[in-house]
mmCIF file of C-alpha atoms in Angstrom:
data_model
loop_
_atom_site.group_PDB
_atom_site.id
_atom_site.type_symbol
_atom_site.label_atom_id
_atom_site.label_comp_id
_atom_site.label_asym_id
_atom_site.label_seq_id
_atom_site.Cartn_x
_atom_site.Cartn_y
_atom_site.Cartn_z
ATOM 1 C CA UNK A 1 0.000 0.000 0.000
ATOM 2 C CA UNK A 2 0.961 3.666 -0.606
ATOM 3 C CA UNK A 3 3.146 4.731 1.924
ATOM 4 C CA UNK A 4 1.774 8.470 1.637
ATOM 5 C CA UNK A 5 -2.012 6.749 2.309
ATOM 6 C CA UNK A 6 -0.713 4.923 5.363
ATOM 7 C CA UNK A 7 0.812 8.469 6.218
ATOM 8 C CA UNK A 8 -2.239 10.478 5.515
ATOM 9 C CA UNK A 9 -4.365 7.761 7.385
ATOM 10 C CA UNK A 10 -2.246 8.516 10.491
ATOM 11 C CA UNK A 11 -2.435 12.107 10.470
ATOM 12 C CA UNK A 12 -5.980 11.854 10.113
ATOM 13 C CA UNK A 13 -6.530 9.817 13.116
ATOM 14 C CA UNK A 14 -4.525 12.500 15.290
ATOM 15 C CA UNK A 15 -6.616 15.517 13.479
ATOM 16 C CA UNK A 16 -9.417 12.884 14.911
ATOM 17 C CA UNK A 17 -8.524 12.187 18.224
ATOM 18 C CA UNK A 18 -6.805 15.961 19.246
ATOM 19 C CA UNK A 19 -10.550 17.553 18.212
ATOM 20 C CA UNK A 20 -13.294 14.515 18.772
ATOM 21 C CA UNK A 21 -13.641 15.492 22.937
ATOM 22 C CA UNK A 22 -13.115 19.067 23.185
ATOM 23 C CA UNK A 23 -16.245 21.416 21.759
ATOM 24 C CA UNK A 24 -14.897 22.521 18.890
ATOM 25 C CA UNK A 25 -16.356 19.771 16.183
ATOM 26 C CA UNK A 26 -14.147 17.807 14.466
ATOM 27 C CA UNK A 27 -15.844 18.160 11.131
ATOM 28 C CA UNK A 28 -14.756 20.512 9.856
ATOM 29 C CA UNK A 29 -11.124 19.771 10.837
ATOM 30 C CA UNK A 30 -10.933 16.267 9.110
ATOM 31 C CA UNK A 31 -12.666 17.970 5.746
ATOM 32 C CA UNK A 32 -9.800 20.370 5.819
ATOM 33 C CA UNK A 33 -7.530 17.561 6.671
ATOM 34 C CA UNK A 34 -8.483 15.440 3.950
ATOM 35 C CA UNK A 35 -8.263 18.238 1.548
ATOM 36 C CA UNK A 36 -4.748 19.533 2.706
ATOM 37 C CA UNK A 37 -3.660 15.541 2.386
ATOM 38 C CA UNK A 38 -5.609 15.049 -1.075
ATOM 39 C CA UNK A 39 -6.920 11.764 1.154
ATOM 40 C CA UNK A 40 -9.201 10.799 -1.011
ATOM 41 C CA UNK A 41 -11.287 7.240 -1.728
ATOM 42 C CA UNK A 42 -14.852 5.649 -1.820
ATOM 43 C CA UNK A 43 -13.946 5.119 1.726
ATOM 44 C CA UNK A 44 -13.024 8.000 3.241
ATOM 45 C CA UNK A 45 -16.334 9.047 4.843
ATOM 46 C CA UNK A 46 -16.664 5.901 6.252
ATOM 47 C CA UNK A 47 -13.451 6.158 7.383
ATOM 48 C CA UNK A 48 -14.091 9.772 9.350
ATOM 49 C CA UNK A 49 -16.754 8.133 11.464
ATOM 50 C CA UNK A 50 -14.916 4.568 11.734
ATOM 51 C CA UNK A 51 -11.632 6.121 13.149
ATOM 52 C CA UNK A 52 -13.903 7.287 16.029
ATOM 53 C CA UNK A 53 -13.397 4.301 17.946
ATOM 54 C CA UNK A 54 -9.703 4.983 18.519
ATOM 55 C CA UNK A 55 -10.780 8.367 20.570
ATOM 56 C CA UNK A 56 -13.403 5.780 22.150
ATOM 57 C CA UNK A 57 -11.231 3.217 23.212
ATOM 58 C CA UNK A 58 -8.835 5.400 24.681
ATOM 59 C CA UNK A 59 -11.645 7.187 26.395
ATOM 60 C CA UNK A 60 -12.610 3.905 27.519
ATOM 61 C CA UNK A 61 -8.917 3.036 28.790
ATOM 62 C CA UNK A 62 -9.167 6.343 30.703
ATOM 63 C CA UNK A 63 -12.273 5.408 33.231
ATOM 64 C CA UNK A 64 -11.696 2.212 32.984
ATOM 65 C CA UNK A 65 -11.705 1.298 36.487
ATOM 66 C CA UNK A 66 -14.996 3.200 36.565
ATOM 67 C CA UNK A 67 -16.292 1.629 33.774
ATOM 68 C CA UNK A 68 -15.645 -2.157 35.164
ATOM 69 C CA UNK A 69 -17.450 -0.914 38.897
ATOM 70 C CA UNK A 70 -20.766 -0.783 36.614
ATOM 71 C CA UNK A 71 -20.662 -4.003 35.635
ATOM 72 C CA UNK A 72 -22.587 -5.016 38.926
ATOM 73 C CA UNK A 73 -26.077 -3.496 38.026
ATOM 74 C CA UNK A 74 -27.578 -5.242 40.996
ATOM 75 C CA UNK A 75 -26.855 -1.942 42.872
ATOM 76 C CA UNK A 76 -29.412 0.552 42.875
ATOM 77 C CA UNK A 77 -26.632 3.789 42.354
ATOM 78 C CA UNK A 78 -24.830 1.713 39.410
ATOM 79 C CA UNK A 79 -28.679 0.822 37.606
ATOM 80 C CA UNK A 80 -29.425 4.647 37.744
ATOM 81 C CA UNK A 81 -26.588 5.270 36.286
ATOM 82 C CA UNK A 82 -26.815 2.819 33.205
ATOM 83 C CA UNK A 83 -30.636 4.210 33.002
ATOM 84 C CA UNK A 84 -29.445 7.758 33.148
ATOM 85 C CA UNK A 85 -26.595 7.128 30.245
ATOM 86 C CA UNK A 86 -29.432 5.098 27.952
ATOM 87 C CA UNK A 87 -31.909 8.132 28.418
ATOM 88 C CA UNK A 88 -29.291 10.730 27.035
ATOM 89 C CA UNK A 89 -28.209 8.226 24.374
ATOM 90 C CA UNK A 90 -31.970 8.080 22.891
ATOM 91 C CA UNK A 91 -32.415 11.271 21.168
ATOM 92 C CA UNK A 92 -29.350 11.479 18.994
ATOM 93 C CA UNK A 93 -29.753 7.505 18.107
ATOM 94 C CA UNK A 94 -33.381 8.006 17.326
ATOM 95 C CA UNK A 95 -32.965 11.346 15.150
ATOM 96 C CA UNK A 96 -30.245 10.091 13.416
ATOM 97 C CA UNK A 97 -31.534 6.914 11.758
ATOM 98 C CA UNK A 98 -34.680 9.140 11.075
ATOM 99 C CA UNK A 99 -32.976 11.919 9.836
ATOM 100 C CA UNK A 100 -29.368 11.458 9.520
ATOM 101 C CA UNK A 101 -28.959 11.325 5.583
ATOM 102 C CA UNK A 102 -31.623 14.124 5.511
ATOM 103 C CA UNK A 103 -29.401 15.976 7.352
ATOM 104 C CA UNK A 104 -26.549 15.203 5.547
ATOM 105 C CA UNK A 105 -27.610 16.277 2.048
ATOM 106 C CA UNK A 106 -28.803 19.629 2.819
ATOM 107 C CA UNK A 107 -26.275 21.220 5.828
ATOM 108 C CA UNK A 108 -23.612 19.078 5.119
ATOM 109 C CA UNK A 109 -22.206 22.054 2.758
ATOM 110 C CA UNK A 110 -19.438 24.881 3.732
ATOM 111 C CA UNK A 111 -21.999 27.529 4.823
ATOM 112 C CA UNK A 112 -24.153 25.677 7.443
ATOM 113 C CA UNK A 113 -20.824 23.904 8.417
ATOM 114 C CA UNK A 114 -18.997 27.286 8.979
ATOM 115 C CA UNK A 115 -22.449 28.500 11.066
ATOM 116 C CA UNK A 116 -22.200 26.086 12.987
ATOM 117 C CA UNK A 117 -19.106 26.518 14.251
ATOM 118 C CA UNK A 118 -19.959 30.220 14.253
ATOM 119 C CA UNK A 119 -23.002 29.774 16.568
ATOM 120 C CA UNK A 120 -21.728 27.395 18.512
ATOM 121 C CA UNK A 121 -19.105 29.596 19.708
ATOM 122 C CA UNK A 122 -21.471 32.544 20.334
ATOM 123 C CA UNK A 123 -23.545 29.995 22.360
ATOM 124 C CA UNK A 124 -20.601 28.789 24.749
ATOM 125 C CA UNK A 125 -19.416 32.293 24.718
ATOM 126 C CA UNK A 126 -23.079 33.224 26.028
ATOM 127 C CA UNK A 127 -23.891 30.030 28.332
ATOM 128 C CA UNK A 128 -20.311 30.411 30.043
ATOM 129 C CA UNK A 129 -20.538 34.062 30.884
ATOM 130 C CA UNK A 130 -24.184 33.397 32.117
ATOM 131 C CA UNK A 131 -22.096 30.606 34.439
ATOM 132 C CA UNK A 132 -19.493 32.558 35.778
ATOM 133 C CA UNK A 133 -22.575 35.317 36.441
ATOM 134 C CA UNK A 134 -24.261 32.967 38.351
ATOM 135 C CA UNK A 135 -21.892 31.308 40.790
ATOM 136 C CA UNK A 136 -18.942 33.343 40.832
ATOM 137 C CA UNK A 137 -17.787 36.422 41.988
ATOM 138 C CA UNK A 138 -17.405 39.504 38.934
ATOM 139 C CA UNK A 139 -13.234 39.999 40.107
ATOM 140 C CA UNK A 140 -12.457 36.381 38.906
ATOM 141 C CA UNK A 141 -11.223 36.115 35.489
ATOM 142 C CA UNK A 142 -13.384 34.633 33.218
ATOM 143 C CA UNK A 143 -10.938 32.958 31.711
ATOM 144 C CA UNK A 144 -9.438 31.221 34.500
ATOM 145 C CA UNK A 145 -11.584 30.166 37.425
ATOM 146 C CA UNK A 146 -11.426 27.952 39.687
ATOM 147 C CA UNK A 147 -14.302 25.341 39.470
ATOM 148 C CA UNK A 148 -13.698 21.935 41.302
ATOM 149 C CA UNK A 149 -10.995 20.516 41.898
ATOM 150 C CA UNK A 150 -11.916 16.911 40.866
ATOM 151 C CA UNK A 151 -14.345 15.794 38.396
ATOM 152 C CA UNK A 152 -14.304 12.112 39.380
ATOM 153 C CA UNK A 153 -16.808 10.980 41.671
ATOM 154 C CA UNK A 154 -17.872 7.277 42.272
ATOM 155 C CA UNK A 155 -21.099 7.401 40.560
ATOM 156 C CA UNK A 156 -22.748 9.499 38.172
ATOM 157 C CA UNK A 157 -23.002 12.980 39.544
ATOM 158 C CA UNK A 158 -25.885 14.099 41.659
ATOM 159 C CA UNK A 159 -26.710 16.719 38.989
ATOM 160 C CA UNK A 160 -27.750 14.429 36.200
ATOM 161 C CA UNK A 161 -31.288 13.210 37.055
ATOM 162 C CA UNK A 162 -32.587 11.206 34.199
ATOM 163 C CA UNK A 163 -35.356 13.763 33.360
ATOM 164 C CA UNK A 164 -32.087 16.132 32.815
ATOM 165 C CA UNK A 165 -30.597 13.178 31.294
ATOM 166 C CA UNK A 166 -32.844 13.253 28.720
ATOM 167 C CA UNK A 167 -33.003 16.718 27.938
ATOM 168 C CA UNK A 168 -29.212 16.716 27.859
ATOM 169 C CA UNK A 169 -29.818 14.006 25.230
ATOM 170 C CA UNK A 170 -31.705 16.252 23.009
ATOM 171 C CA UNK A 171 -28.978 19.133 22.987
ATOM 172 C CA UNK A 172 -26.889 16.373 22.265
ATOM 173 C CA UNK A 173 -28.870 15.906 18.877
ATOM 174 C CA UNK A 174 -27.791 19.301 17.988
ATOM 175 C CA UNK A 175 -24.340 17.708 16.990
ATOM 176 C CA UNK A 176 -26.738 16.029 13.846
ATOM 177 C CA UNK A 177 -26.119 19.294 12.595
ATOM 178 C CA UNK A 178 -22.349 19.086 10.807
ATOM 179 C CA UNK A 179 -19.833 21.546 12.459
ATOM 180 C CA UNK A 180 -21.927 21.884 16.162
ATOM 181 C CA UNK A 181 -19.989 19.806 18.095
ATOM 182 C CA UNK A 182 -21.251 16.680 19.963
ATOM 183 C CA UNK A 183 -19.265 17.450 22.886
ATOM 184 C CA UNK A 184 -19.847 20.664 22.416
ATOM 185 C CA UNK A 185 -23.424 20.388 22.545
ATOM 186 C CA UNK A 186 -24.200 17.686 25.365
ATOM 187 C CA UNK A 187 -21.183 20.158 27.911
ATOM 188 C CA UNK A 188 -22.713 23.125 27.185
ATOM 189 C CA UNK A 189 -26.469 21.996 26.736
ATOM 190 C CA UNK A 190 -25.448 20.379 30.259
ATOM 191 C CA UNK A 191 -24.375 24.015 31.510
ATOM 192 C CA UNK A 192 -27.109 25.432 30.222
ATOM 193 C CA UNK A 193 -29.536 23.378 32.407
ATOM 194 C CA UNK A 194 -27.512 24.035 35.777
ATOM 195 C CA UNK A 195 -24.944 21.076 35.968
ATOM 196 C CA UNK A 196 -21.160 22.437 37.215
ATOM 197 C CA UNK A 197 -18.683 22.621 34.236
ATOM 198 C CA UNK A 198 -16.659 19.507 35.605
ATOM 199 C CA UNK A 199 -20.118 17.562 35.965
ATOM 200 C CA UNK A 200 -20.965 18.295 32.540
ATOM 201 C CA UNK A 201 -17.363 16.980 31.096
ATOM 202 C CA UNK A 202 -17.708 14.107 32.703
ATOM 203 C CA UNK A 203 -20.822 13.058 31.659
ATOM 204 C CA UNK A 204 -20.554 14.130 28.227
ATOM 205 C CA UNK A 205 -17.555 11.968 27.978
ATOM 206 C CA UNK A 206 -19.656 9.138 29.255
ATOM 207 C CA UNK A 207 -22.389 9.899 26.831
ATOM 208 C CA UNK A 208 -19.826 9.322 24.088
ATOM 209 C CA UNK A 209 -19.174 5.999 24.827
ATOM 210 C CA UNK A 210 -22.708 4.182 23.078
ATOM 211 C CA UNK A 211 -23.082 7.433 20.874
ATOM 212 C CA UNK A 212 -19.794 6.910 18.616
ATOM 213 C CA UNK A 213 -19.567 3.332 18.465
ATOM 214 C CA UNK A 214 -23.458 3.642 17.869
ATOM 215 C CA UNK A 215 -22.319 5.648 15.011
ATOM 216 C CA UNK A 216 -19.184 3.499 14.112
ATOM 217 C CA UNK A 217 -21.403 0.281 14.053
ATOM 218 C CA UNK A 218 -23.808 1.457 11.790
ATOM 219 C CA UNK A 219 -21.318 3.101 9.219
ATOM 220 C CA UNK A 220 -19.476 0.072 8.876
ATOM 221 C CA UNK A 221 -22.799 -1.741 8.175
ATOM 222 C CA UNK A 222 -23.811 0.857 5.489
ATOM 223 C CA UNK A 223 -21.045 0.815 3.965
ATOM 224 C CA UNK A 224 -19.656 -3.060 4.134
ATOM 225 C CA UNK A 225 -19.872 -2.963 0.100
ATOM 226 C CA UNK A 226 -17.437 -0.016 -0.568
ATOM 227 C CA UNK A 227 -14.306 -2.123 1.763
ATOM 228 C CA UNK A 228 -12.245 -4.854 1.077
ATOM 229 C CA UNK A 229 -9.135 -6.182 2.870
ATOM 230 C CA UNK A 230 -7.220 -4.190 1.789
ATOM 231 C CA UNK A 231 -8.352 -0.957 3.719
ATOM 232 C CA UNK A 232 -7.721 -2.419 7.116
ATOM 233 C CA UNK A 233 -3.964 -1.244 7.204
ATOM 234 C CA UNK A 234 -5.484 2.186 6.784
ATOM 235 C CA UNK A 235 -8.093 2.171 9.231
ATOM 236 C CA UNK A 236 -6.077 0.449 11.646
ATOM 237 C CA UNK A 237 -3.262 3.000 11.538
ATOM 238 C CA UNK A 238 -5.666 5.809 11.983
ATOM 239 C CA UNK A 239 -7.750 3.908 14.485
ATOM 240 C CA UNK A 240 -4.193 3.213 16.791
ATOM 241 C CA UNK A 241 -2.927 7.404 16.046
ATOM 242 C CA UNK A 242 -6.856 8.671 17.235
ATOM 243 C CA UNK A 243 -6.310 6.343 20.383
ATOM 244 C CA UNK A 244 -3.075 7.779 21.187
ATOM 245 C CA UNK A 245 -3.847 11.505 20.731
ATOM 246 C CA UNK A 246 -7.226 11.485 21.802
ATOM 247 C CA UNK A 247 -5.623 9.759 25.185
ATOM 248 C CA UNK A 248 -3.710 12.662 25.589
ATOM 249 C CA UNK A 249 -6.229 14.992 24.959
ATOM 250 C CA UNK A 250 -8.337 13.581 27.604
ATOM 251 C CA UNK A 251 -6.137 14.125 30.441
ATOM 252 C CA UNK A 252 -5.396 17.032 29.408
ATOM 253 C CA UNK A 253 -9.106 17.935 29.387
ATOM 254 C CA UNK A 254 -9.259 16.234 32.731
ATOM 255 C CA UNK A 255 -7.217 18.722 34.500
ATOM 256 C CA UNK A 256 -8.104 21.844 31.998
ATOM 257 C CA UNK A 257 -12.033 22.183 33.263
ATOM 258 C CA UNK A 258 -10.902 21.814 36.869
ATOM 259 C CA UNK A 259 -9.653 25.567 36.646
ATOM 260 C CA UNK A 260 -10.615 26.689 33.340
ATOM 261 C CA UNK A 261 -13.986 27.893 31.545
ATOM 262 C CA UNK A 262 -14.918 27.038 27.415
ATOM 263 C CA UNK A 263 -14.438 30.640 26.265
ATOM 264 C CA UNK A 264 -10.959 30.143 24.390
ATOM 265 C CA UNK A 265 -12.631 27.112 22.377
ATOM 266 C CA UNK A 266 -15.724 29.781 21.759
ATOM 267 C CA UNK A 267 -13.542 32.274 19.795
ATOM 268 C CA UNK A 268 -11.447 29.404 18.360
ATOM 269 C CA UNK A 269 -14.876 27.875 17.021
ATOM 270 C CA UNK A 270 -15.188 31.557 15.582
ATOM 271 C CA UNK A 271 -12.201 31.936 13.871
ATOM 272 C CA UNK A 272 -12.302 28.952 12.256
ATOM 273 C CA UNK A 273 -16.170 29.118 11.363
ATOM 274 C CA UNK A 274 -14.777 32.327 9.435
ATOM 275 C CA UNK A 275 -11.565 30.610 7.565
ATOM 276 C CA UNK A 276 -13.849 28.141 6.284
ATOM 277 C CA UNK A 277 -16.197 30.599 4.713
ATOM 278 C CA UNK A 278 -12.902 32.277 3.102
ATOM 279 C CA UNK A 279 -11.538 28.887 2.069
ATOM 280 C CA UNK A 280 -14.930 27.943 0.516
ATOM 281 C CA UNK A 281 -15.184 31.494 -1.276
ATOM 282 C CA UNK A 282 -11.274 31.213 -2.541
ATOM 283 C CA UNK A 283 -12.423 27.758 -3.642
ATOM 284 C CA UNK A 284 -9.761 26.068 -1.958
ATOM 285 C CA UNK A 285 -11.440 23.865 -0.523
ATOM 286 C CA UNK A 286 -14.279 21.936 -2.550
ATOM 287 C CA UNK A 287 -17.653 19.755 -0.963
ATOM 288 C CA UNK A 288 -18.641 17.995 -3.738
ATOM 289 C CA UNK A 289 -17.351 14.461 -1.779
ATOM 290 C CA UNK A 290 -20.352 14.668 0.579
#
């Protein structure tokens, strides 16, 4: 196989895994990516989604302990918070078999995509500053605050009821919309509805868990006719290089939220809502793939 493929299919994975947790959609990054890289193939959207489960299984390696101490769903705490997780994974599963290529046809295009981002960023801009208005004193900086100084309690926090579950699930939806975020939607959505920025993380990274290999699952099954053997190199590489930088990026997250508020990702979400618009008007980068 083309060495250059094998490289592209790494770089991709990292692009994956460095943007899949933090709430700035990683969309639009692997488009540009994939563009930049001339990675190109019957594949490749398939590919996008597949490469998911790297960031997965290293988010997976991360709480593990946590995630084996559910196992036991005899106890009461442990089936609340299975019942909780299920109830927030609903919405976007639901919507998106209903609507997903909908969806796809008509906002997956440079303009919606580069709203998105744009709004998005307005919105944590908006929803943080309402935060920090709330519960903290007007001297702090808004930038850096301190918030908590874990966010890993035993079970799921006592914020997330599963009525707010399930509304959390539905802001989650949002991220059907290419270039909002999923991440970006359920922390934010969470913040919205009164759960603590470190709550919010948590569970969002939770949430992720069924919701991408949801996704992964079902891509693979749609598209089982477009592979052959000899694509597994590929998505292996970028599968192992999304695991390894989305493992960083999620202890870095970790500690980031304890003392730290959205905002920089807001204006970052901004900025780059506006370079694709000037991209897409330069025609430098072209769509016609999706």
């Amino acid at each position: 196989m083309d060495i250059f493929v094998l490289v592209s299919a790494a770089l991709m994975g990292i692009v994956e895994g460095l943007t899949e947790f933090l709430p700035i959609s990683s969309t639009g990054h692997l488009i540009l990516a994939a563009h930049v890289l001339s990675f190109e193939g019957s594949y490749v959207h398939v590919f996008e989604i597949v490469i998911q489960a790297g960031a997965i299984l290293a988010l997976c390696w991360e709480f593990r302990a946590r995630l084996i101490s559910k196992i036991h769903i005899q106890n009461a705490p442990v089936r609340l918070w299975w019942s909780t997780l299920i109830l927030a994974f609903l919405p976007a599963a639901i919507l998106g078999l209903l609507f997903g290529e909908t969806i796809k046809s008509y906002l997956f295009q440079p303009v919606p995509v580069a709203l998105a981002f744009i709004l998005g960023g307005v919105a944590i801009i908006w929803v943080e500053r309402r935060t920090l208005k709330i519960n903290l004193p007007a001297t702090l900086n808004p930038v850096v605050t301190p918030i908590t100084p874990s966010i890993t309690p035993s079970i799921m926090p006592p914020q997330i009821t599963p009525a707010l579950a399930l509304k959390i699930g539905v802001l989650q939806a949002l991220a059907l919309i290419p270039g909002t975020s999923r991440s970006g939607a359920s922390i934010i959505g969470a913040m919205w509805l009164g759960v603590p920025r470190a709550a919010a993380t948590e569970f969002s990274f939770f949430l992720a868990i069924p919701t991408l290999f949801g996704a992964t699952i079902y891509s693979l099954y749609k598209a089982r006719t477009l592979l052959n053997i000899n694509d597994v190199p590929v998505f292996a590489i970028g599968i192992l290089t999304s695991f390894i930088s989305a493992f960083i990026c999620v202890r870095w997250l970790l500690r980031y939220v304890s003392s730290h508020t959205f905002i920089p990702f807001a204006w970052y979400r901004i900025i780059f809502g506006i370079v694709i618009l000037a991209l897409y008007g330069s025609g430098f980068v072209h769509w016609s793939r999706y």
